[in-house]
mmCIF file of C-alpha atoms in Angstrom:
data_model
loop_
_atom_site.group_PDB
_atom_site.id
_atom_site.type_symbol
_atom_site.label_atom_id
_atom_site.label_comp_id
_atom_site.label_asym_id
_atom_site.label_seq_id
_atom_site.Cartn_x
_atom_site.Cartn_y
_atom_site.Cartn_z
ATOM 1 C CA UNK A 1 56.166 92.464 15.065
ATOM 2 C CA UNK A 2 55.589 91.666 11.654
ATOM 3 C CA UNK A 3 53.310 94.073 9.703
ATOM 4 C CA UNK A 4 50.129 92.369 7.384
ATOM 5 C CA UNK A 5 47.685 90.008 7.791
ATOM 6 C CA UNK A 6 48.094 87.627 10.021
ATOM 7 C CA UNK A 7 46.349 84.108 10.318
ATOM 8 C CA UNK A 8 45.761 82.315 13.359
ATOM 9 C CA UNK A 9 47.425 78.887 12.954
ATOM 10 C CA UNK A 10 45.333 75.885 12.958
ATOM 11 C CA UNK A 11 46.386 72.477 14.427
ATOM 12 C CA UNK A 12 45.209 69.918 12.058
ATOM 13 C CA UNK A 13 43.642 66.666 13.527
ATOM 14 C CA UNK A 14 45.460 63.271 12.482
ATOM 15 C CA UNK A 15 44.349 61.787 9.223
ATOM 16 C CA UNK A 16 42.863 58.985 11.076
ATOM 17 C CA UNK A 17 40.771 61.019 13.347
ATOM 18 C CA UNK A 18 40.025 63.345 10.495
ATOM 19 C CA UNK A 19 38.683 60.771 8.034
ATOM 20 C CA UNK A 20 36.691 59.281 11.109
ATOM 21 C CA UNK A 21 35.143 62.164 12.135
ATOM 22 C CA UNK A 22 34.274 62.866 8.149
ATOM 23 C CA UNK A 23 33.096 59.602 7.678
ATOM 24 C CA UNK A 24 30.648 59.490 10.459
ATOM 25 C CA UNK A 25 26.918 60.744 10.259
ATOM 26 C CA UNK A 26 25.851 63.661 11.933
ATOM 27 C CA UNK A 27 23.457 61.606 13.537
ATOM 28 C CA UNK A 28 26.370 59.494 14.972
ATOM 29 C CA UNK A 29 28.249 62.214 15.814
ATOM 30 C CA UNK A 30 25.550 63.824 18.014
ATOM 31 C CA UNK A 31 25.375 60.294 19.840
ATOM 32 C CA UNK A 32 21.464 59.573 18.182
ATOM 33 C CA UNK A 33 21.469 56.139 16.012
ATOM 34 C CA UNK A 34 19.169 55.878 12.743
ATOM 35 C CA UNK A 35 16.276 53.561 13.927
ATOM 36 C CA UNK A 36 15.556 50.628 11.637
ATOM 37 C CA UNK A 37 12.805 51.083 9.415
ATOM 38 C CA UNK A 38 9.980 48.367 10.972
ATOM 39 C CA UNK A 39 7.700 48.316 8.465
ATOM 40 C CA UNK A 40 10.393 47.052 6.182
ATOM 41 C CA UNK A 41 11.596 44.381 8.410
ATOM 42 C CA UNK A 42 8.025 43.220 8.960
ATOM 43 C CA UNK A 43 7.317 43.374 5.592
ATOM 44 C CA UNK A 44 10.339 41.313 4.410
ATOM 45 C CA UNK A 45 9.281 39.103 7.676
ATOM 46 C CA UNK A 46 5.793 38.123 6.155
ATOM 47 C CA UNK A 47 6.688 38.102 2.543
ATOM 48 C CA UNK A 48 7.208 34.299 2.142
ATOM 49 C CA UNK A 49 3.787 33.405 3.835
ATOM 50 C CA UNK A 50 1.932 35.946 1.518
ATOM 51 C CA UNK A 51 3.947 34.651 -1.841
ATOM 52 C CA UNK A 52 2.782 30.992 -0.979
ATOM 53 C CA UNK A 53 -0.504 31.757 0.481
ATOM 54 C CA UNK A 54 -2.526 31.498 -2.735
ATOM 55 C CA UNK A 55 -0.889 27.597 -3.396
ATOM 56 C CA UNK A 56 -1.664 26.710 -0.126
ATOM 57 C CA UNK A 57 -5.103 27.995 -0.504
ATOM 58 C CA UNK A 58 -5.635 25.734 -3.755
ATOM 59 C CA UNK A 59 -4.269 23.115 -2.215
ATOM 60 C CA UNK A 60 -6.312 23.327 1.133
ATOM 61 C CA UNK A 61 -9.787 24.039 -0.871
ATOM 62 C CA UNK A 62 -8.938 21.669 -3.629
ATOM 63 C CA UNK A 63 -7.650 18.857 -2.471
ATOM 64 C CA UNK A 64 -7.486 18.350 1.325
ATOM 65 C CA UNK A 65 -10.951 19.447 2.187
ATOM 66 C CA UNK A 66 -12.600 17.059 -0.725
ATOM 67 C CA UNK A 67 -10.120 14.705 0.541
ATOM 68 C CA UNK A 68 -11.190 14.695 4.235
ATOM 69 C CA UNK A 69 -14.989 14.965 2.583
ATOM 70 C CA UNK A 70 -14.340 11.477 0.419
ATOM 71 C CA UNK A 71 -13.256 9.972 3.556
ATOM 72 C CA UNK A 72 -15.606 11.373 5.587
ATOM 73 C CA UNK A 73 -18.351 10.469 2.934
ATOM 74 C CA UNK A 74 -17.123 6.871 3.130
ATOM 75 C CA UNK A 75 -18.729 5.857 6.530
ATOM 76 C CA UNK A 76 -21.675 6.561 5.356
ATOM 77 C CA UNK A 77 -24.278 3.867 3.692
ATOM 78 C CA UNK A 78 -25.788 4.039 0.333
ATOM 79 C CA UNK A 79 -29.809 4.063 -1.160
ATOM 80 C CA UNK A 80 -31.952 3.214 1.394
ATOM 81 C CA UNK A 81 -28.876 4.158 4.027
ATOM 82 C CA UNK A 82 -27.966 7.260 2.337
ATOM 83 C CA UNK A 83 -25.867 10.087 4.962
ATOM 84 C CA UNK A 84 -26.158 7.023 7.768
ATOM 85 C CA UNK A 85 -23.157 6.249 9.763
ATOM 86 C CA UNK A 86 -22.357 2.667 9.175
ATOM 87 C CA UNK A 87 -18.756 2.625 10.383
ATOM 88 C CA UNK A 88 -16.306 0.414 8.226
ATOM 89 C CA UNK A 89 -19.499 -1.593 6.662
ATOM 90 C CA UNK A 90 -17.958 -0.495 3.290
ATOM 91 C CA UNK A 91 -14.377 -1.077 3.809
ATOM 92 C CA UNK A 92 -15.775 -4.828 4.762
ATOM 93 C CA UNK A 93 -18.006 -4.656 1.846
ATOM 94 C CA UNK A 94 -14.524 -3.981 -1.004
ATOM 95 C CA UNK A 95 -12.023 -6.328 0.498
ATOM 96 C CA UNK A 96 -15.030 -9.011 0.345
ATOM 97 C CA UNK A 97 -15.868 -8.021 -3.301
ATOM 98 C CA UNK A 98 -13.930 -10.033 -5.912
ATOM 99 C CA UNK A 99 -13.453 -7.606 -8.153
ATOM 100 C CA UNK A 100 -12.102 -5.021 -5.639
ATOM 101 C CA UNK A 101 -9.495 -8.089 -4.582
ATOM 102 C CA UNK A 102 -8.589 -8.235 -8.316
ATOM 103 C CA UNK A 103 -7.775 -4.438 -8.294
ATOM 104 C CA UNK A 104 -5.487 -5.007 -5.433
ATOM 105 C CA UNK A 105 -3.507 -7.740 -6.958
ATOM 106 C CA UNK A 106 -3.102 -5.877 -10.086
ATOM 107 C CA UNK A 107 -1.518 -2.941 -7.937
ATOM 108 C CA UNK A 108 0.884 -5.604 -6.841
ATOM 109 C CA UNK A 109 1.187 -6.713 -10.656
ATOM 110 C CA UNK A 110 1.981 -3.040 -10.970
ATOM 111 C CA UNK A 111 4.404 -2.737 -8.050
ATOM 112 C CA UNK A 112 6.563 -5.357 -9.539
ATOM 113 C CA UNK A 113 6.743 -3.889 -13.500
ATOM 114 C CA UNK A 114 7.110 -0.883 -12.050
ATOM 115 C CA UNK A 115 10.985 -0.972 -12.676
ATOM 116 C CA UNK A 116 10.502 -2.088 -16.092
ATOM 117 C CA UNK A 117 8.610 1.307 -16.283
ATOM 118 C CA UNK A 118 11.400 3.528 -15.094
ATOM 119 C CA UNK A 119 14.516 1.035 -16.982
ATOM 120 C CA UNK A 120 13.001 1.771 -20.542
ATOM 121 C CA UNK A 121 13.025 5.532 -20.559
ATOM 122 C CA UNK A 122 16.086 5.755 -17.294
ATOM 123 C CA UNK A 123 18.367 3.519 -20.878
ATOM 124 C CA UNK A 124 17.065 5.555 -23.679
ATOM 125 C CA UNK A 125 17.583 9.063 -21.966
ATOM 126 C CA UNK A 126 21.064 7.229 -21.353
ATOM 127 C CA UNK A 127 21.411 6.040 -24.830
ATOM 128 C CA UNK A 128 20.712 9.959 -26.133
ATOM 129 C CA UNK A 129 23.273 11.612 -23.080
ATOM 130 C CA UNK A 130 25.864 8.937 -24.536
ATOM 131 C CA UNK A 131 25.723 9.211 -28.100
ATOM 132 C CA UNK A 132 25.276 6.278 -29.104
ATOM 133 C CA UNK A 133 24.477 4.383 -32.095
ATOM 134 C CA UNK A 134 20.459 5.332 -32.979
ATOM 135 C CA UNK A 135 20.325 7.961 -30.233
ATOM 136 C CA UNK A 136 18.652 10.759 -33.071
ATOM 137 C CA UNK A 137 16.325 8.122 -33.968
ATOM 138 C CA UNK A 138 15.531 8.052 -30.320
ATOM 139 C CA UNK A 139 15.775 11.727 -30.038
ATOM 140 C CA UNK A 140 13.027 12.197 -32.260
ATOM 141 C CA UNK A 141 11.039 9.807 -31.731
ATOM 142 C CA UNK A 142 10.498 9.210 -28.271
ATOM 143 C CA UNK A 143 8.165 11.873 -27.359
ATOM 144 C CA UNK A 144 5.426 11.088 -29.752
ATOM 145 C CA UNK A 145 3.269 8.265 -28.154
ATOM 146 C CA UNK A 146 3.089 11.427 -25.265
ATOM 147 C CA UNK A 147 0.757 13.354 -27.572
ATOM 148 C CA UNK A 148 -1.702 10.847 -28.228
ATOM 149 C CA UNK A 149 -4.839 10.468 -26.165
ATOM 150 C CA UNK A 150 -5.517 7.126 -24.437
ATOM 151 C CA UNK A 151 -8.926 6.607 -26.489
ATOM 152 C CA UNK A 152 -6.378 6.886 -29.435
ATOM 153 C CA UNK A 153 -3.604 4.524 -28.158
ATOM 154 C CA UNK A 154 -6.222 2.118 -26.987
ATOM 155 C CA UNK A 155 -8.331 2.099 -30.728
ATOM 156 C CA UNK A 156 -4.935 1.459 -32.182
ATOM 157 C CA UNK A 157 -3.715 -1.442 -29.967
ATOM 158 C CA UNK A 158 -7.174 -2.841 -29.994
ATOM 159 C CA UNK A 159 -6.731 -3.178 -33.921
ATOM 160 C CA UNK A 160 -2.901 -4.429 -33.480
ATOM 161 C CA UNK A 161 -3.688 -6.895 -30.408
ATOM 162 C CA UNK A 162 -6.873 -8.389 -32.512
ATOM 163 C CA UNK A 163 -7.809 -11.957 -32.690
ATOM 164 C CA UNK A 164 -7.526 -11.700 -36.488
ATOM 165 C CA UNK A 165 -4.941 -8.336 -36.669
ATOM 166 C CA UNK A 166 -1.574 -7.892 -37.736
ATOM 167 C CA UNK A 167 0.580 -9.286 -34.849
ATOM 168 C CA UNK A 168 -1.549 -12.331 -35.025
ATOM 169 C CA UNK A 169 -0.972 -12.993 -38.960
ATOM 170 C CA UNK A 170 2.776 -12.649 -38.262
ATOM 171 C CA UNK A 171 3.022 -15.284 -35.893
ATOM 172 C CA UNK A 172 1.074 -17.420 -38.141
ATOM 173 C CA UNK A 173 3.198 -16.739 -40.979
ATOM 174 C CA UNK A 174 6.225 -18.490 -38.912
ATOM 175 C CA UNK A 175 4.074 -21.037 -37.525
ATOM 176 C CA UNK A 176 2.895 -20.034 -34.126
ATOM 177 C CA UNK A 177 -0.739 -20.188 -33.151
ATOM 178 C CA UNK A 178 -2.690 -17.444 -33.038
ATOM 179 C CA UNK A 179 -2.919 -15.594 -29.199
ATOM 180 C CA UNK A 180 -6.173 -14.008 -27.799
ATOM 181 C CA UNK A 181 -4.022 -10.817 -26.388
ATOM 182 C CA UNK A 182 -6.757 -9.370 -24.945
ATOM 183 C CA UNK A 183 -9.385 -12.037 -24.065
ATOM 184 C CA UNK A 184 -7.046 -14.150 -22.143
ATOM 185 C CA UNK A 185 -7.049 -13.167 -18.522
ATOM 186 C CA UNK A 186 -3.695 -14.280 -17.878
ATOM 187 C CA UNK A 187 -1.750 -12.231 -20.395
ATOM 188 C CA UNK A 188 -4.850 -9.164 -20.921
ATOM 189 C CA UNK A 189 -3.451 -7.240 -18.069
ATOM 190 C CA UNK A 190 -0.061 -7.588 -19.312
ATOM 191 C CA UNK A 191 -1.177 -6.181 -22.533
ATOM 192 C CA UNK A 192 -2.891 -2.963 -20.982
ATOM 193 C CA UNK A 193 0.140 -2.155 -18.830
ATOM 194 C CA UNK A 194 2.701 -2.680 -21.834
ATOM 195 C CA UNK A 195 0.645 -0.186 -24.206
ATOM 196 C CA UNK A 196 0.575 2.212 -21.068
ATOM 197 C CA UNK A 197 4.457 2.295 -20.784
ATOM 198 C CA UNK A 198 4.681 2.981 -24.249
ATOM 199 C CA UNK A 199 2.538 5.480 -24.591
ATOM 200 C CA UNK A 200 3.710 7.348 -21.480
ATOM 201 C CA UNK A 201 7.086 6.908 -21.385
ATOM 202 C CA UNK A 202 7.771 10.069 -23.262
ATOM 203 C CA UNK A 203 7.544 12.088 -20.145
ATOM 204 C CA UNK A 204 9.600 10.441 -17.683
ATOM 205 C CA UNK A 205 12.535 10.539 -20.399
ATOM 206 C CA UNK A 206 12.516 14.188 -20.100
ATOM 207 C CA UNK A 207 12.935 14.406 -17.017
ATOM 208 C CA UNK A 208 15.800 12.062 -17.159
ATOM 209 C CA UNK A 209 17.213 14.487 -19.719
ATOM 210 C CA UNK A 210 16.791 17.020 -17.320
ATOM 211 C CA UNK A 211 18.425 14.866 -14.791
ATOM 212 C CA UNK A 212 21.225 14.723 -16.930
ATOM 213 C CA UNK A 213 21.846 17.865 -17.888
ATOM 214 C CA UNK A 214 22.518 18.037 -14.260
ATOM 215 C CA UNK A 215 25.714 15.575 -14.271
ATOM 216 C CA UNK A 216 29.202 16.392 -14.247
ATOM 217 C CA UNK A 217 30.872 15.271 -17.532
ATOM 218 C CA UNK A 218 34.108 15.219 -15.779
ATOM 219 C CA UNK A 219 33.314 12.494 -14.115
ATOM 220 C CA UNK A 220 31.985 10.244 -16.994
ATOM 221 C CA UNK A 221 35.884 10.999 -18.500
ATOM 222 C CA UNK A 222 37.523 10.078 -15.407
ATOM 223 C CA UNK A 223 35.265 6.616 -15.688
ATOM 224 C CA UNK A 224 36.284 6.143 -19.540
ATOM 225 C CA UNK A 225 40.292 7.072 -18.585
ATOM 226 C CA UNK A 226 40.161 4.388 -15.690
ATOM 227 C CA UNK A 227 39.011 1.846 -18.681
ATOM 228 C CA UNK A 228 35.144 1.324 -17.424
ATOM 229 C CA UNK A 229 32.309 -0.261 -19.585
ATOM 230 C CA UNK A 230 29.209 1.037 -20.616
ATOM 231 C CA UNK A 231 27.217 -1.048 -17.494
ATOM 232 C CA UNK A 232 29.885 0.156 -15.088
ATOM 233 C CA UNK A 233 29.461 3.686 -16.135
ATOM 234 C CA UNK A 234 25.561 3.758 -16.000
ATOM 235 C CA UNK A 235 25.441 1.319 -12.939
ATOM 236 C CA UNK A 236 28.665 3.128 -10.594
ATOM 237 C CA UNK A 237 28.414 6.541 -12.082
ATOM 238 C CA UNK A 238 25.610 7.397 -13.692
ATOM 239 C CA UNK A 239 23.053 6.034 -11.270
ATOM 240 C CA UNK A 240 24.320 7.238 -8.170
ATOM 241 C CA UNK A 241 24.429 10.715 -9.579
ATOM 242 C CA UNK A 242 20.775 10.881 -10.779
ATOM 243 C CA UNK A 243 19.783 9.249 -7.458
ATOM 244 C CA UNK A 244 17.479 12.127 -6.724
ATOM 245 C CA UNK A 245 15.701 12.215 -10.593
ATOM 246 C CA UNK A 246 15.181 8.659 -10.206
ATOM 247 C CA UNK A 247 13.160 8.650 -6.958
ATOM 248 C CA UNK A 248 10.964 11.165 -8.623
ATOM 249 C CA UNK A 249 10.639 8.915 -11.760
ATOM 250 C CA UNK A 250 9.614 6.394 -9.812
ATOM 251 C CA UNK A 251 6.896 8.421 -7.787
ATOM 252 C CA UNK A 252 5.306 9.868 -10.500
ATOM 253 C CA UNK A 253 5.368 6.390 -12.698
ATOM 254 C CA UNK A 254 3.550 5.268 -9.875
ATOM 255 C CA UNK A 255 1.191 7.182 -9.283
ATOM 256 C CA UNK A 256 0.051 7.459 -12.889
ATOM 257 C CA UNK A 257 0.358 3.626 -13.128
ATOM 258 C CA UNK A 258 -2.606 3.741 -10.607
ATOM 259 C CA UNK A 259 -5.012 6.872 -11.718
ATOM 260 C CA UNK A 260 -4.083 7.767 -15.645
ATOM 261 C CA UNK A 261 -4.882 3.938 -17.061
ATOM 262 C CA UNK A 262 -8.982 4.235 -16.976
ATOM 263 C CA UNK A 263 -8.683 5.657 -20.958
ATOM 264 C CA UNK A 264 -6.925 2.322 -21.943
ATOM 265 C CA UNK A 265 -8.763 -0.040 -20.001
ATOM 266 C CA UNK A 266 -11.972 1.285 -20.600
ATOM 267 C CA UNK A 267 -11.495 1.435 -24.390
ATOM 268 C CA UNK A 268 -8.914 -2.009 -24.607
ATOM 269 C CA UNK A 269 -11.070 -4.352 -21.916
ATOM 270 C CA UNK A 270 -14.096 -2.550 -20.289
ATOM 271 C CA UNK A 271 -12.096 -4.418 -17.144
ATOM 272 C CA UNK A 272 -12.526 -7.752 -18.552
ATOM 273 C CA UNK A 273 -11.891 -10.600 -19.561
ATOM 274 C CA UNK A 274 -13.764 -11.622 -15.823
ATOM 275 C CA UNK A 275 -12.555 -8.789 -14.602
ATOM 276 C CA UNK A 276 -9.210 -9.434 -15.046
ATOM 277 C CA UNK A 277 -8.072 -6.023 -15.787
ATOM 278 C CA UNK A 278 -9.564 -4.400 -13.032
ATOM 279 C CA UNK A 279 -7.900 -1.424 -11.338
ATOM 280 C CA UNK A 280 -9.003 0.550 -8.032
ATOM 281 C CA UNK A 281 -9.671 3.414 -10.169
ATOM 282 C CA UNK A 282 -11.710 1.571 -12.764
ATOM 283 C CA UNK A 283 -13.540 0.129 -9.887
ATOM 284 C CA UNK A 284 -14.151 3.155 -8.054
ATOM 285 C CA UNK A 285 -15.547 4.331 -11.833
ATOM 286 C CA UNK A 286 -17.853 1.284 -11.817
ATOM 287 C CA UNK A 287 -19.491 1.774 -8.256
ATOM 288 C CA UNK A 288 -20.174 5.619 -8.739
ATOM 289 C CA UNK A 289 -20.992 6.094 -12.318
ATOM 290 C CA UNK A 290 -22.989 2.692 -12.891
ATOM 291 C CA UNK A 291 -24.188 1.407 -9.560
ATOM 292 C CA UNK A 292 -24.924 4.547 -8.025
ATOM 293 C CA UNK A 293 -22.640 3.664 -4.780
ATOM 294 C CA UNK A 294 -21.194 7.117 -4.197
ATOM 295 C CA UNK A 295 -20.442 5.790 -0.447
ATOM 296 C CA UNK A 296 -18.545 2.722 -1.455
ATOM 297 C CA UNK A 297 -16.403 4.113 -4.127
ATOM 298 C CA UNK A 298 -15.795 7.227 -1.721
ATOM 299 C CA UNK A 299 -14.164 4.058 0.413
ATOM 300 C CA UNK A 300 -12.201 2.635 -2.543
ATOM 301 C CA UNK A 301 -11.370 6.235 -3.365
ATOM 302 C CA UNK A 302 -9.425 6.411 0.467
ATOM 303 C CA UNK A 303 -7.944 3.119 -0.130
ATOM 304 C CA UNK A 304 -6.295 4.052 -3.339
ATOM 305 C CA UNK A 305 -4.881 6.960 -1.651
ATOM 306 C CA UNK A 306 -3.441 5.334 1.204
ATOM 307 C CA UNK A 307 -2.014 2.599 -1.696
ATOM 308 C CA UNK A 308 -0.296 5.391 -3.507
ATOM 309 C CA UNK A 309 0.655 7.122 0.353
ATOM 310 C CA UNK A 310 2.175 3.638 1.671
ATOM 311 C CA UNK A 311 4.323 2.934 -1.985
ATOM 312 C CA UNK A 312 5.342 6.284 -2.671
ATOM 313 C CA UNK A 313 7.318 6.612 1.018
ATOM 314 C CA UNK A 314 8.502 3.067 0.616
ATOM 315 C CA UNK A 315 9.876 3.292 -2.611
ATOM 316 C CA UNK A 316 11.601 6.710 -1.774
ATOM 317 C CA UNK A 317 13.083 5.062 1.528
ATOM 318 C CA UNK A 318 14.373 1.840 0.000
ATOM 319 C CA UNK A 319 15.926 4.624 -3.028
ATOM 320 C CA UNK A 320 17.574 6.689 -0.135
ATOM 321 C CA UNK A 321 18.905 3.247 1.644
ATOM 322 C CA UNK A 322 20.553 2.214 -1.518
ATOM 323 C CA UNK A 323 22.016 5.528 -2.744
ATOM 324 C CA UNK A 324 23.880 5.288 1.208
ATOM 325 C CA UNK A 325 24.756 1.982 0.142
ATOM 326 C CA UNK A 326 26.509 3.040 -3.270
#
């Protein structure tokens, strides 16, 4: 027998059954499996609901409960009838009112220049994206009229539009008659929805910079390799591709079209001449803050809401229909 120490020999386990037997928790090893933590899970569970549960809280106390209150508020009578149910007596009351009938067909006036709205600053952002000729006079320009308040737009078109102002003496200096722009009735809401573009164009141009910065400039070099004009880039590439910034243009052109002109109307035309310049929201001024008909312009109010409801899908759906088309 050999004389010394001797060691017992030891049988070493295959690398594969060694490394998985290293690898493995004690836990695992003993058959018990780590439990998941719960109060984790449940607090990644209700994290979403508690991140938006302060906007939805605005939103429900600030503008759907005073919404359902207007149009709760608008069944009821006024003076003498004050908080008594009269059903739709004031919905018959505004579409039998002239002036309310004027404010309608001025939405539709609005409806239909409503693409001259988005063209203007949809071209220019174009115009600046393109580099073309003028696009830094654009570029620093076109943001301006956005800063000014609507008192301040409407003193300075009131001065320009004049009787006896500067546009005016220009026509008469190459022999055209002078125009009342603001005290004829058929061109006075033109006028007032003109100076509102102007002035508020600025924003919607941003966000069709925005919108651009968004497009794929490989695919306006593919269009200028295959030999296509300006209008067939903006009309076949361009367009299609912004689909989703010009629905929102349109939207929000909209619906400041119908609630951010009061400033310029009441400063340009006070609603005249006879009422021609008449908006829902100047008449839903009128009723509460000079006739003291809370109740009535509550039901205006409702109206112009469902107005802005009713064109805002439409426009959106007949946006989606053609962006399938294209």
């Amino acid at each position: 027998m050999p004389i010394g120490n001797t060691q017992p020999s030891v049988r070493l386990a295959p690398a594969g059954r060694a490394g998985g037997a290293a690898g493995t928790p004690a836990a695992h090893r003993g058959g018990v499996r780590p439990r998941p933590d719960r109060g984790g899970l449940r607090a990644e569970r209700f994290a979403p609901y508690i991140l938006v549960a302060p906007a939805v809280l605005i939103i429900v106390l600030l503008r759907l409960y005073p919404l359902i209150l207007g149009v709760n508020f608008s069944f009821t009578g006024d003076g003498a009838q004050n908080g008594t149910a009269v059903g739709f007596g004031n919905y018959r009351e505004l579409f039998a009112d002239p002036l309310f009938q004027t404010a309608l067909k001025n939405v539709g006036l609005l409806v239909l220049l409503l693409p001259v709205a988005v063209a203007i600053p949809g071209l220019l952002a174009t115009f600046i994206y393109l580099r073309v000729p003028g696009h830094r006079f654009y570029r620093s320009v076109y943001f301006f009229p956005a800063v000014l308040s609507p008192v301040i737009v409407g003193a300075i078109f009131n001065l320009l539009l004049a009787f006896d102002g500067p546009l005016n003496a220009v026509l008469s200096s190459v022999g055209v008659d002078p125009i009342d722009w603001l005290g004829d009735p058929g061109i006075a809401m033109f006028m007032v929805v003109g100076v509102h573009i102007w002035a508020t164009f600025g924003m919607a141009l941003v966000v069709f910079l925005a919108g651009f910065a968004t497009l794929d400039p490989a695919l306006l070099d593919a269009a200028r390799v295959d030999g296509a004009s300006l209008r067939q880039v903006v009309w076949h590439v361009i367009v299609p591709s912004l689909s989703r910034t010009i629905q929102f243009v349109f939207v929000t052109t909209m619906i400041g079209m119908l609630t951010s002109m009061f400033g310029l109307l009441y400063v340009m035309t006070s609603g005249g001449p006879e009422g021609s310049t008449y908006l829902p929201e100047f008449y839903i001024w009128k009723q509460q803050g000079q006739m003291n008909r809370p109740a009535l312009a509550s039901a205006a109010s409702t109206i112009l809401f469902m107005i802005m409801l009713v064109v805002g899908l439409l426009q959106i759906k007949l946006l989606e229909r053609s962006g399938k088309e294209d």
